[in-house]
XYZ file of C-alpha atoms in Angstrom:
359
model
C 52.271 118.506 4.286
C 49.149 117.160 2.615
C 48.071 115.537 5.875
C 48.470 118.824 7.708
C 46.515 120.707 5.042
C 43.631 118.268 5.400
C 43.188 119.470 8.978
C 42.847 123.078 7.851
C 39.155 122.291 7.585
C 37.557 123.697 10.731
C 35.179 120.802 11.280
C 37.846 118.161 10.828
C 40.315 119.976 13.062
C 37.600 120.415 15.706
C 36.628 116.726 15.685
C 39.994 115.020 15.214
C 42.480 117.244 17.016
C 40.890 119.890 19.217
C 38.171 117.723 20.776
C 40.523 115.084 22.244
C 42.913 117.841 23.358
C 40.208 119.705 25.287
C 38.649 116.586 26.781
C 41.988 115.190 27.929
C 43.387 118.381 29.405
C 40.563 120.592 30.611
C 37.877 119.756 33.122
C 35.414 122.084 31.401
C 36.577 120.974 27.950
C 33.251 119.387 27.051
C 31.260 122.563 27.679
C 33.803 124.650 25.746
C 33.543 122.296 22.779
C 29.758 122.456 22.923
C 29.882 126.262 22.883
C 32.121 126.241 19.813
C 29.909 123.776 17.961
C 26.695 125.549 18.943
C 27.944 128.926 17.736
C 30.268 128.204 14.823
C 29.219 124.904 13.252
C 28.046 126.911 10.231
C 31.749 127.517 9.518
C 32.824 123.890 9.918
C 33.007 123.316 6.155
C 35.395 126.282 5.810
C 39.191 126.185 6.034
C 40.579 128.008 9.053
C 42.678 130.391 6.991
C 39.552 131.513 5.135
C 37.686 132.777 8.208
C 37.217 136.554 8.134
C 36.194 139.280 10.528
C 33.000 139.598 8.477
C 32.083 136.030 9.446
C 32.499 136.918 13.104
C 30.646 140.223 12.806
C 27.699 138.523 11.094
C 27.561 135.885 13.831
C 27.794 138.567 16.540
C 24.916 140.682 15.236
C 22.676 137.651 14.785
C 23.309 136.384 18.300
C 23.071 139.686 20.141
C 19.808 140.544 18.369
C 18.398 137.262 19.659
C 18.989 138.472 23.227
C 22.247 136.697 24.074
C 24.298 138.617 26.639
C 27.512 140.199 25.389
C 29.516 138.445 28.115
C 28.328 135.123 26.692
C 29.318 136.152 23.174
C 32.750 137.267 24.380
C 33.208 133.857 25.998
C 32.075 131.927 22.917
C 34.120 133.985 20.469
C 37.123 133.646 22.759
C 36.730 129.861 22.687
C 36.617 129.811 18.880
C 39.598 132.155 18.570
C 41.540 130.044 21.073
C 40.972 126.985 18.884
C 42.442 128.783 15.880
C 45.352 130.039 17.991
C 45.995 126.435 18.999
C 45.999 125.387 15.345
C 48.576 128.101 14.619
C 51.080 126.558 17.058
C 53.371 123.601 16.553
C 52.056 120.738 18.662
C 55.477 119.348 19.536
C 57.825 122.238 18.845
C 59.201 120.564 15.729
C 56.477 119.901 13.189
C 54.936 122.874 11.366
C 51.696 124.317 12.696
C 48.550 123.295 10.837
C 47.488 126.926 10.482
C 50.172 129.368 9.387
C 48.484 132.360 10.991
C 45.175 132.898 12.768
C 43.282 135.312 10.469
C 41.148 136.687 13.340
C 43.791 136.851 16.064
C 43.673 140.663 16.162
C 39.924 141.028 15.695
C 37.811 142.145 18.652
C 34.046 142.215 18.929
C 32.306 145.558 18.248
C 31.835 148.087 21.026
C 28.438 148.087 22.690
C 25.767 150.368 21.296
C 23.885 152.730 23.612
C 20.919 150.343 23.801
C 23.218 147.414 24.519
C 24.978 149.367 27.270
C 21.635 150.137 28.890
C 20.675 146.457 28.700
C 23.999 145.499 30.267
C 23.498 148.011 33.084
C 20.081 146.513 33.825
C 21.612 143.037 33.867
C 24.409 144.156 36.190
C 21.887 145.805 38.493
C 20.024 142.506 38.774
C 23.289 140.711 39.535
C 24.148 143.344 42.128
C 20.885 142.653 43.939
C 21.900 138.988 44.300
C 25.299 139.749 45.827
C 23.872 140.376 49.255
C 23.444 138.602 52.571
C 20.350 136.412 52.715
C 17.761 137.533 55.235
C 17.063 135.330 58.249
C 13.549 134.847 56.912
C 14.888 133.487 53.631
C 17.338 131.192 55.413
C 14.518 129.789 57.553
C 12.362 129.262 54.467
C 15.134 127.270 52.800
C 15.710 125.176 55.924
C 11.983 124.542 56.224
C 11.901 123.514 52.567
C 14.751 121.052 53.130
C 12.979 119.579 56.170
C 9.727 119.139 54.267
C 11.563 117.685 51.275
C 13.247 115.179 53.594
C 9.876 114.032 54.909
C 8.397 113.953 51.417
C 11.189 111.677 50.150
C 10.703 109.330 53.104
C 6.934 109.192 52.637
C 7.276 108.385 48.937
C 9.767 105.626 49.690
C 7.516 104.152 52.394
C 4.623 104.126 49.934
C 6.752 102.401 47.285
C 7.939 99.748 49.738
C 4.356 99.110 50.812
C 3.216 98.582 47.221
C 5.399 95.839 45.845
C 8.832 97.460 45.984
C 10.108 96.061 49.240
C 13.568 95.636 47.735
C 14.113 99.393 47.918
C 16.172 100.662 50.851
C 14.298 101.874 53.923
C 14.969 105.603 54.252
C 12.996 106.248 57.414
C 16.023 106.501 59.716
C 18.208 108.376 57.240
C 19.158 111.938 58.089
C 19.750 112.578 54.397
C 17.364 110.405 52.361
C 18.396 112.244 49.190
C 21.789 113.464 47.979
C 20.538 116.996 47.312
C 20.082 117.704 51.020
C 23.788 117.434 52.007
C 24.673 118.973 48.627
C 22.662 122.062 49.565
C 24.224 122.262 53.025
C 27.729 122.100 51.537
C 26.849 124.957 49.174
C 25.527 126.959 52.123
C 28.545 126.365 54.366
C 31.343 126.727 51.804
C 30.160 129.075 49.067
C 31.450 126.531 46.552
C 30.259 126.597 42.972
C 27.810 123.750 42.237
C 30.213 122.383 39.599
C 32.952 122.084 42.226
C 30.657 120.284 44.667
C 29.756 117.755 41.981
C 33.461 117.107 41.417
C 34.277 116.502 45.093
C 35.684 113.147 46.115
C 36.048 111.738 49.608
C 39.776 111.930 49.042
C 39.488 115.735 48.969
C 38.909 115.666 52.732
C 42.277 115.718 54.504
C 42.492 115.029 58.228
C 45.428 116.476 60.195
C 46.105 114.261 63.214
C 48.476 116.779 64.765
C 45.885 119.493 65.311
C 42.765 117.336 64.983
C 41.422 119.386 62.081
C 40.019 118.575 58.664
C 40.459 120.573 55.474
C 38.715 120.340 52.144
C 41.399 120.534 49.454
C 40.273 120.864 45.844
C 40.992 122.589 42.557
C 38.162 124.835 41.276
C 36.819 123.664 37.924
C 37.172 127.151 36.421
C 40.955 127.086 36.870
C 41.685 123.375 36.533
C 44.105 123.289 33.602
C 47.161 121.279 32.775
C 49.853 123.742 33.775
C 47.961 125.915 36.236
C 46.060 124.256 39.034
C 45.837 126.426 42.157
C 44.265 124.522 45.024
C 41.793 125.748 47.608
C 42.410 124.667 51.192
C 39.132 125.158 53.011
C 39.080 124.569 56.797
C 36.129 122.317 57.654
C 33.939 123.762 60.420
C 32.156 121.553 62.955
C 28.831 121.960 61.178
C 30.332 121.167 57.778
C 32.160 118.147 59.191
C 28.885 116.847 60.592
C 27.331 117.060 57.118
C 30.181 115.060 55.577
C 30.213 112.512 58.418
C 26.470 111.871 58.295
C 26.424 111.509 54.513
C 29.464 109.231 54.605
C 27.895 106.979 57.247
C 24.753 106.635 55.153
C 26.587 105.656 51.964
C 27.718 102.224 50.806
C 30.950 103.598 49.356
C 33.347 105.986 51.076
C 35.767 106.460 48.184
C 35.446 108.291 44.899
C 32.809 110.913 44.175
C 30.898 112.190 47.189
C 27.826 112.669 45.001
C 27.819 110.033 42.316
C 25.325 108.597 39.900
C 23.936 105.237 40.997
C 23.689 104.312 37.335
C 27.181 105.222 36.114
C 29.222 105.491 39.307
C 30.570 108.777 37.987
C 29.848 112.334 39.097
C 26.268 113.484 38.758
C 25.296 115.642 35.804
C 26.050 119.317 36.487
C 22.402 120.403 36.394
C 21.032 117.486 38.416
C 20.230 119.771 41.357
C 17.864 122.113 39.527
C 14.661 120.083 39.913
C 15.292 119.370 43.596
C 16.162 123.001 44.314
C 12.894 124.148 42.745
C 10.957 121.689 44.902
C 12.736 122.772 48.088
C 11.999 126.432 47.345
C 8.343 125.693 46.657
C 7.972 123.688 49.867
C 9.671 126.398 51.899
C 7.656 129.240 50.411
C 10.600 130.936 48.680
C 8.985 133.188 46.095
C 12.078 135.030 44.862
C 14.046 134.013 41.782
C 16.801 132.454 43.879
C 19.311 130.060 42.356
C 21.655 127.768 44.251
C 24.594 129.999 43.301
C 23.136 132.563 45.711
C 24.707 130.593 48.558
C 28.082 131.629 47.122
C 27.024 135.279 47.043
C 25.773 135.016 50.619
C 28.931 133.282 51.832
C 31.218 135.952 50.385
C 28.955 138.798 51.525
C 28.782 137.494 55.099
C 32.562 137.185 55.339
C 32.957 140.718 53.969
C 30.466 142.017 56.537
C 32.445 140.330 59.317
C 35.574 142.160 58.260
C 37.459 139.113 56.992
C 40.389 140.281 54.807
C 39.533 140.229 51.112
C 42.562 138.107 50.200
C 41.558 135.504 52.787
C 38.071 135.332 51.281
C 39.552 135.118 47.784
C 41.641 132.096 48.752
C 38.649 130.366 50.335
C 36.469 130.756 47.243
C 39.156 130.040 44.659
C 39.865 133.516 43.281
C 43.415 134.351 42.215
C 43.173 137.762 43.904
C 40.692 139.965 45.743
C 39.841 142.383 42.933
C 36.508 140.826 41.979
C 35.386 140.583 45.599
C 36.452 144.163 46.330
C 34.580 145.424 43.281
C 31.368 143.460 43.725
C 30.901 142.438 47.342
C 32.368 145.065 49.661
C 29.553 147.173 51.063
C 29.928 150.341 53.069
C 27.798 150.439 56.214
C 26.118 153.816 55.711
C 25.496 154.342 59.429
C 29.120 153.697 60.354
C 30.322 155.761 57.414
C 28.168 158.706 58.504
C 29.563 158.488 62.042
C 33.099 158.592 60.685
C 32.319 161.544 58.438
C 30.812 163.671 61.191
C 33.118 166.613 61.691
C 35.441 165.836 58.789
C 36.217 169.121 57.078
C 33.996 171.007 59.534
C 34.836 174.240 61.335
C 32.498 174.112 64.338
C 35.104 172.511 66.573
C 37.723 175.074 65.675
C 38.062 178.253 67.714
C 36.614 181.099 65.676
C 39.664 183.190 66.489
C 41.799 180.680 64.585
C 39.798 180.653 61.391
C 41.009 183.961 59.981
C 38.696 183.580 57.010
C 40.665 180.633 55.611
C 39.248 177.094 55.565
């Protein structure tokens, strides 16, 4: 019992028990742990059963006044509460739980104030503006940026090889002289989250010899947990297959991570694309605040505009159902809607002798 009581300390429980549990069982465990530490390390010298709603309220007001979005605070508080809930459960079904009862299990964050609601509405309006189909002009700018970036990479490599670095690989004949170029095309053609593209392995590509088709089969990082791992089966189009084939032919290894660090051999860091994306946008003349995630918005929006069933889209992009897509991406074509509404509820087409003063 003394050993169990020692782990009542939040910091010790976090380091010795919860950290290995999250890292071993959850793909996004590291980021969750970082969120807990970043937000609640000031409580790490406290015992878990001594945490109060006042502690949480104080943290909430401090963070929201600093401009942190409520959705972020809900996520971070949820992560901390989940850790305490975990401590309040027996780990093997036999030994007593470390924490008898989570003292904040029934506590919810305060309701939004009027000012906070207005701020949230502004934020949602900005998000809404991103959930649209990219214009052809924007698409051409991005493609032009990728082309120029390709040439820039080749020119820099040629210059390096000509000035004492002849051991470096010649990139002149490469279609993709840099990993970001196929990475960007995959984002464009699949609507995948950047985190999921980083996690892709060559083994995720499954070829069906019976119908001569290829599918990309993977588990989205947001839902990759021990007991619940729904898989996405994404049919690979001809254009997407060409991207994979070209990149594969230009690589020394055709197993393991599709985009891997040359230094570690592991997956690239999840924000490795940011610098390259900024350069591509600058070269292409993209002046809008466009992030790579916009390819996902565009992918979903285009499928919605083509009349693809919402549940089909949901399965392709790794959603458990179509509710989020229906709420955020379905757009009514105002011209078509007006055409359908013409005459609805009207009386002009009805014989005046039949009206009798009743509509």
